[in-house]
Amino acid sequence: MLSTLDDLKQRLQTALVNAFGPELEGTDPVLVPTNNPQFGDYQANVAMSLAKRLKDKPRAIATKIVENLTIDDLCDTPQIAGPGFINLKFKTDYLQEQLKAVYSDERLGIPTAQPKRTIVDFSSPNIAKEMHVGHLRSTIIGECIARTLEFLGHDVLRLNHVGDWGTQFGMLITHLRDVCPEAITESSSVDIGDLVEFYKQAKKRFDEDEDFKSTSRDAVVALQSGEETAYKAWQLLCEQSRKEFQKIYDRLDITIQERGESFYNPLLDDVTKDLTSLGLLEENQGAQVVFLEGFTNKDGNPQPLIVRKSDGGFNYATTDLAAIPQRSINEIAERVIYITDAGQANHFAQVFQVANRAHWIPDNVELVHVPFGLVKGEDGKKLKTRSGETVKLKDLLDEAITRSEKDLKQRIADESRNESEDFIHEVSTAVGLGAVKYADLSQNRTSDYIFSFDKMLALQGNTAPYMLYAYVRVQGISRKGDIDFSQLGEAPIVLEDNTELALAKHLLALDTIVMVVALELFPIRLCQFLFEVCQIFYQAEEPQRTSRLMLCDLTARTLKLGLSLLGIQVLERM
Ligand code: ARG
């Protein structure tokens, strides 16, 4: 089944070719929704964009296109307006048929794509450090993108590029040997909070104490050369952090495979070798660097990307360089998506540039950095606890759940309902976590956003609770009226009033929206769509007719599917 939009597009394209010949094959009909539903549903603006090329007036071009447009089964007679807009209005019959087809389809009309091997590199916290809100954003956005691509049939490898390698381990191990040796000899003897504290102390010593510094450097060398006690210590530290990260992933229902920086360690030497043989690597103040094109330092000279430091160590960037051929060749990925804060945009632009100049990116491979903005507190500053500490993810999720539980208990009391502890627990967990996820995904990804429990947990507005409630309401209709939605399938869908028509047209856009999210990687598009569906749905009165029930059911199924792509679980009651 063709989506309504694709159907329109194809008809217009055929008309263009029929009117002006095969040179116009593939021309974009510039189809956009009309601002005013009075004029129709869509307008094609192609006549204006072709005027120059065809050396004719847009209105004359529009007339010729319309003459060649066979569209009676889809639309009312197209109207030409203004300088040459072609206004198109769907026929109710056509919408009814399309909707019926979507209704009968488990995938709600969303086709599967030509499968592409795709890597989504997301979450990626650092060992021995606490996962922070930036990692939370990456985790939530990454999960949504991975789910969407998987739903479309892509072969997705979800990778957790954890920071588990580098000089920080030298100082951490050295410090622990002094102050808490059991931390690096016995498993589970320290928790992550302690590790974070030890890390801070180690860093301080490293910056202040020359002896400590050189011992730490030796420890890095020992670790990198596989010396047993250093290696064991490192493993224990990783294990401890991994357990903590996993708790967060379990709560948020995140699936991800760990493949940290250390995985690429054996490939780092080849990076320098290859870059040297290509003549890209140069010596600069003892370090080995590639001078970048288009990046200059404050004196206006080309900025270097350090591939190997003067002490022989490698960088964050070296690992990302090594990962590029590994992913495109060994993993045969055609699309690699990196999800990090916008602060790393330059890092990725530089790494991609070097990889490109080294011809490590095959033609069929696309590397995309998906940047996101900062999470801020309600004061507009970086999110902090009241005492000024960085907010722990665990505390943040706990608080979302506690607050949603409080709201729920209040509602239960107001409505004099009687609910079990299990129910309260299940609902407040789903609502609290759903609210955190939705609040993030419904933001324009690239902007900073203000984290507000009050806003995200509100039952009104563009929030998870608002949407979950619409779903619950439909389930309520089914329960109260003792209606089995699965038995409605045989009846035709008849659209009667404007609200129904508006809802129908909206629901029919789901396939396009999901494909746009997969292409452009902006989850906000899906959130906006689901929000609008809910808004129209709430305008409709309680259903009396079978058709209306089917529309309700389809709305609920659309919400369920859409929310699941966002990583949000629906509830039957709340
Ligand atoms: N560990 C990094 C950080 O916390 C993020 C890693 C992102 N992925 C990558 N391939 N560089 O900022």
Short mmCIF file of C-alpha atoms and ligand atoms in Angstrom, two decimals, residues 121-126 132 135 161-163 261 316 320 327 338-341 344 347-348, ligand 1:
data_model
loop_
_atom_site.label_atom_id
_atom_site.label_comp_id
_atom_site.label_asym_id
_atom_site.label_seq_id
_atom_site.Cartn_x
_atom_site.Cartn_y
_atom_site.Cartn_z
CA ASP A 121 26.81 4.49 18.86
CA PHE A 122 25.03 5.86 21.90
CA SER A 123 24.93 6.22 25.68
CA SER A 124 28.70 5.66 26.02
CA PRO A 125 29.43 6.74 29.60
CA ASN A 126 32.91 6.63 31.11
CA HIS A 132 25.46 12.08 33.88
CA HIS A 135 24.63 10.36 28.84
CA HIS A 161 31.42 3.14 23.18
CA VAL A 162 32.29 3.41 26.87
CA GLY A 163 35.34 5.38 27.92
CA GLU A 261 37.44 2.26 23.62
CA TYR A 316 39.94 9.80 22.21
CA ASP A 320 37.33 7.04 16.85
CA ARG A 327 32.93 -0.53 11.51
CA TYR A 338 27.04 8.83 16.74
CA ILE A 339 24.88 10.35 19.43
CA THR A 340 26.65 12.83 21.68
CA ASP A 341 26.26 16.36 22.99
CA GLN A 344 31.61 17.12 20.35
CA HIS A 347 35.60 16.34 17.35
CA PHE A 348 33.48 14.36 14.90
N1 ARG B 1 32.52 8.55 26.28
C1 ARG B 1 32.22 9.75 25.53
C2 ARG B 1 31.75 10.83 26.49
O1 ARG B 1 31.36 10.56 27.60
C3 ARG B 1 31.18 9.55 24.46
C4 ARG B 1 31.56 8.59 23.36
C5 ARG B 1 30.75 8.78 22.11
N2 ARG B 1 31.10 7.88 21.04
C6 ARG B 1 32.20 7.96 20.30
N3 ARG B 1 32.39 7.05 19.36
N4 ARG B 1 33.09 8.90 20.46
O2 ARG B 1 31.72 11.99 26.11
#
